[in-house]
Coordinates of C-alpha atoms in Angstrom, one line a residue:
Chain A
G1 CA 14.7 5.7 8.2
A2 CA 11.6 4.2 9.7
V3 CA 11.6 0.5 9.6
V4 CA 8.6 -1.8 9.9
S5 CA 8.9 -5.6 10.2
Q6 CA 6.4 -8.4 9.8
H7 CA 6.6 -11.9 11.1
P8 CA 6.3 -14.4 9.7
S9 CA 7.2 -13.6 6.1
W10 CA 5.3 -16.6 4.9
V11 CA 3.0 -19.1 6.5
I12 CA 1.1 -22.2 5.4
C13 CA -1.7 -23.4 7.5
K14 CA -4.6 -25.9 7.3
S15 CA -8.1 -24.8 6.7
G16 CA -10.0 -24.1 9.9
T17 CA -6.9 -23.0 11.9
S18 CA -6.0 -19.5 13.0
V19 CA -2.9 -17.6 12.0
K20 CA -1.4 -14.6 13.7
I21 CA 0.7 -12.1 11.9
E22 CA 2.8 -9.5 13.7
C23 CA 3.7 -6.0 12.6
R24 CA 6.4 -4.1 14.4
S25 CA 7.8 -0.6 14.1
L26 CA 11.4 -1.0 15.0
D27 CA 12.7 2.5 15.4
F28 CA 9.7 4.7 16.0
Q29 CA 6.4 4.8 17.9
A30 CA 3.5 3.9 15.6
T31 CA 0.4 5.7 16.8
T32 CA -1.6 4.2 13.9
M33 CA -1.1 0.9 12.0
F34 CA -2.9 -0.2 8.9
W35 CA -3.5 -3.7 7.5
Y36 CA -3.8 -4.4 3.8
R37 CA -4.6 -7.4 1.8
Q38 CA -3.3 -8.0 -1.7
F39 CA -4.5 -10.8 -4.0
P40 CA -2.3 -12.0 -6.9
K41 CA -1.9 -9.4 -9.6
Q42 CA -4.2 -7.0 -7.8
S43 CA -3.8 -3.8 -5.8
L44 CA -3.6 -3.4 -2.1
M45 CA -7.0 -3.2 -0.3
L46 CA -7.1 -1.5 3.0
M47 CA -8.7 -3.8 5.6
A48 CA -8.5 -1.9 8.8
T49 CA -7.0 1.0 10.7
S50 CA -5.8 0.5 14.3
N51 CA -4.8 3.1 16.8
E52 CA -2.8 2.1 19.9
G53 CA -5.0 1.2 22.7
S54 CA -8.3 1.4 20.9
K55 CA -10.5 -0.9 18.7
A56 CA -9.6 -1.2 15.1
T57 CA -11.8 0.5 12.4
Y58 CA -12.6 -1.9 9.7
E59 CA -13.3 -1.0 6.0
Q60 CA -16.6 -1.9 4.6
G61 CA -16.9 -5.6 3.7
V62 CA -14.1 -6.8 6.1
E63 CA -15.3 -9.1 8.8
K64 CA -14.0 -7.9 12.1
D65 CA -14.7 -11.3 13.8
K66 CA -12.6 -13.1 11.2
F67 CA -9.7 -10.7 11.1
L68 CA -8.9 -9.8 14.7
I69 CA -6.6 -6.8 15.1
N70 CA -4.8 -5.9 18.2
H71 CA -2.7 -2.8 18.7
A72 CA -1.6 -3.2 22.3
S73 CA 1.5 -1.1 22.2
L74 CA 3.1 1.7 20.1
T75 CA 5.4 -0.7 18.4
L76 CA 3.3 -3.8 17.8
S77 CA 0.0 -4.7 16.0
T78 CA -1.2 -8.2 15.3
L79 CA -3.6 -9.5 12.7
T80 CA -5.2 -12.9 13.5
V81 CA -7.0 -14.7 10.7
T82 CA -9.4 -16.9 12.4
S83 CA -10.8 -20.2 11.0
A84 CA -8.8 -19.6 7.9
H85 CA -10.1 -20.9 4.5
P86 CA -8.3 -21.2 1.2
E87 CA -9.9 -18.0 0.0
D88 CA -8.1 -16.2 2.7
S89 CA -4.8 -17.0 1.0
S90 CA -3.3 -13.7 0.2
F91 CA -0.4 -11.3 0.8
Y92 CA -1.0 -9.3 4.0
I93 CA 0.9 -6.0 4.4
C94 CA 1.0 -3.7 7.3
S95 CA 2.0 -0.1 7.5
A96 CA 2.7 2.2 10.4
S97 CA 2.6 5.9 10.9
G98 CA 3.9 8.1 13.7
T99 CA 3.4 11.7 14.5
D100 CA 3.3 12.7 10.9
S101 CA 0.2 10.8 10.1
Y102 CA 0.5 11.2 6.4
E103 CA 3.7 9.3 6.1
Q104 CA 3.2 5.5 6.2
Y105 CA 6.0 3.0 6.4
F106 CA 5.3 -0.4 5.0
G107 CA 6.3 -3.8 6.2
P108 CA 7.7 -6.4 3.8
G109 CA 4.4 -8.4 3.8
T110 CA 3.4 -11.9 4.9
R111 CA 2.3 -14.5 2.4
L112 CA -0.5 -16.7 3.8
T113 CA -1.4 -19.9 2.1
V114 CA -4.3 -21.9 3.5
T115 CA -4.5 -25.5 2.3
Chain B
S1 CA -10.2 -0.3 -6.3
Q2 CA -11.2 1.5 -3.2
Q3 CA -10.2 4.9 -4.4
G4 CA -9.2 5.1 -8.0
E5 CA -7.9 3.7 -11.1
E6 CA -4.6 3.7 -12.9
D7 CA -3.9 3.4 -16.6
P8 CA -2.5 1.8 -18.4
Q9 CA -2.9 -1.5 -16.6
A10 CA 0.2 -2.7 -18.3
L11 CA 3.0 -1.0 -20.1
S12 CA 5.9 -2.5 -22.1
I13 CA 8.7 -0.3 -23.3
Q14 CA 12.3 -0.5 -24.4
E15 CA 15.2 0.5 -22.1
G16 CA 15.9 4.2 -22.5
E17 CA 12.3 5.2 -23.3
N18 CA 10.1 7.2 -21.0
A19 CA 7.2 5.6 -19.1
T20 CA 4.1 7.5 -18.1
M21 CA 1.5 6.2 -15.8
N22 CA -1.7 7.9 -14.8
C23 CA -3.8 7.7 -11.7
S24 CA -7.3 9.0 -11.1
Y25 CA -9.0 9.2 -7.8
K26 CA -12.4 9.9 -6.4
T27 CA -12.4 12.2 -3.3
S28 CA -10.5 15.3 -2.2
I29 CA -7.1 14.5 -0.9
N30 CA -4.4 15.8 1.4
N31 CA -1.6 14.2 -0.6
L32 CA -0.9 11.5 -3.2
Q33 CA 2.0 9.1 -3.1
W34 CA 3.5 6.7 -5.6
Y35 CA 4.9 3.3 -4.7
R36 CA 6.7 0.6 -6.5
Q37 CA 6.4 -3.1 -5.9
N38 CA 8.5 -5.8 -7.3
S39 CA 6.7 -9.1 -7.9
G40 CA 5.7 -10.7 -4.5
R41 CA 7.6 -8.1 -2.5
G42 CA 6.8 -5.2 -0.3
L43 CA 6.3 -1.6 -1.2
V44 CA 8.9 1.0 -1.9
H45 CA 8.0 4.6 -1.4
L46 CA 8.9 6.7 -4.4
I47 CA 7.5 10.2 -4.0
L48 CA 4.8 12.2 -2.2
I49 CA 3.1 15.2 -3.6
R50 CA 0.8 17.4 -1.5
S51 CA -2.5 18.7 -2.7
N52 CA -1.1 22.3 -3.0
E53 CA 1.7 21.1 -5.3
R54 CA 1.4 20.7 -9.0
E55 CA 4.7 19.0 -9.9
K56 CA 7.6 17.3 -8.1
H57 CA 10.8 15.7 -9.2
S58 CA 13.0 13.1 -7.7
G59 CA 15.9 11.8 -9.8
R60 CA 14.4 10.3 -12.9
L61 CA 10.9 10.6 -11.6
R62 CA 8.5 13.4 -12.3
V63 CA 5.1 13.5 -10.7
T64 CA 2.2 15.9 -11.6
L65 CA -1.0 16.5 -9.7
D66 CA -4.2 18.1 -11.1
T67 CA -6.6 18.3 -8.2
S68 CA -9.3 19.8 -10.5
K69 CA -9.3 16.7 -12.6
K70 CA -8.5 14.4 -9.6
S71 CA -5.6 12.9 -11.4
S72 CA -1.9 12.4 -11.2
S73 CA 0.8 11.1 -13.5
L74 CA 4.2 9.5 -12.9
L75 CA 6.9 9.8 -15.5
I76 CA 10.0 7.7 -15.4
T77 CA 12.6 9.0 -17.8
A78 CA 15.4 7.0 -19.4
S79 CA 13.9 3.8 -18.1
R80 CA 16.1 0.8 -17.2
A81 CA 15.4 -2.9 -17.0
A82 CA 15.6 -2.6 -13.2
D83 CA 12.5 -0.3 -13.3
T84 CA 10.4 -3.3 -14.2
A85 CA 7.8 -3.5 -11.4
S86 CA 4.2 -2.6 -10.5
Y87 CA 3.6 1.0 -9.7
F88 CA 0.7 2.2 -7.5
C89 CA -0.6 5.5 -6.5
A90 CA -2.0 6.0 -3.0
T91 CA -4.2 8.8 -1.9
A92 CA -4.7 10.2 1.6
P93 CA -8.2 11.8 1.9
Y94 CA -8.6 14.9 3.9
N95 CA -9.3 14.3 7.6
F96 CA -8.4 10.7 7.3
N97 CA -5.0 9.3 8.0
K98 CA -5.4 6.3 5.8
F99 CA -4.4 5.4 2.2
Y100 CA -6.4 4.1 -0.6
F101 CA -4.4 2.5 -3.5
G102 CA -5.1 2.7 -7.2
S103 CA -5.3 -0.4 -9.3
G104 CA -1.7 -0.3 -10.4
T105 CA 0.3 -0.3 -13.6
K106 CA 2.6 -3.2 -14.4
L107 CA 5.6 -1.8 -16.2
N108 CA 8.0 -4.1 -18.2
V109 CA 11.2 -2.5 -19.4
K110 CA 12.9 -4.7 -22.0
P111 CA 16.7 -4.6 -22.2

């Protein structure tokens, strides 16, 4: 089956620093990748959609300058949380889809804690 | 949530009982999917139902879809303690290859 990995699985950083999270499709080419954020005891909120080689499309209310998304290859997308603040602490989950764009494969998530 | 709501928000049942969760959504969809998430973990895909389907089965899972009411239900039969998790529906709108998740139902199955 299609496998998506995320790295790191958890990270603690200081307020004001930037953190990069990687999302990789291990056994298929991901034409589209998605980034979600999940606060404790809440649902997943779609942050942005990225297609390989083009700029990401952000959902309403998501700051594109704060959450930088790069999808430079068909197997890798990165999310960089810039100038992180404690309110950015959350569970970040990526997903990837291939040629069948209605099947999404989810990564295991990255727990970010900003102190 | 971005797309819809689920009810109940929380459900507590005894092992062996059936659990039913409902999902309502806002826009026309291409398909609807159900996912399970154990606390603090990633998502596990359970089942996909397309907009032209009304019912689908997979093991102990039964999903229905009513596009006229923009709603879906997930039935877990003969529940087990291991079914304890949060369950989310996710909809894929027409012409958009993205998902919107419902608010989720937290299921607790007591042994």
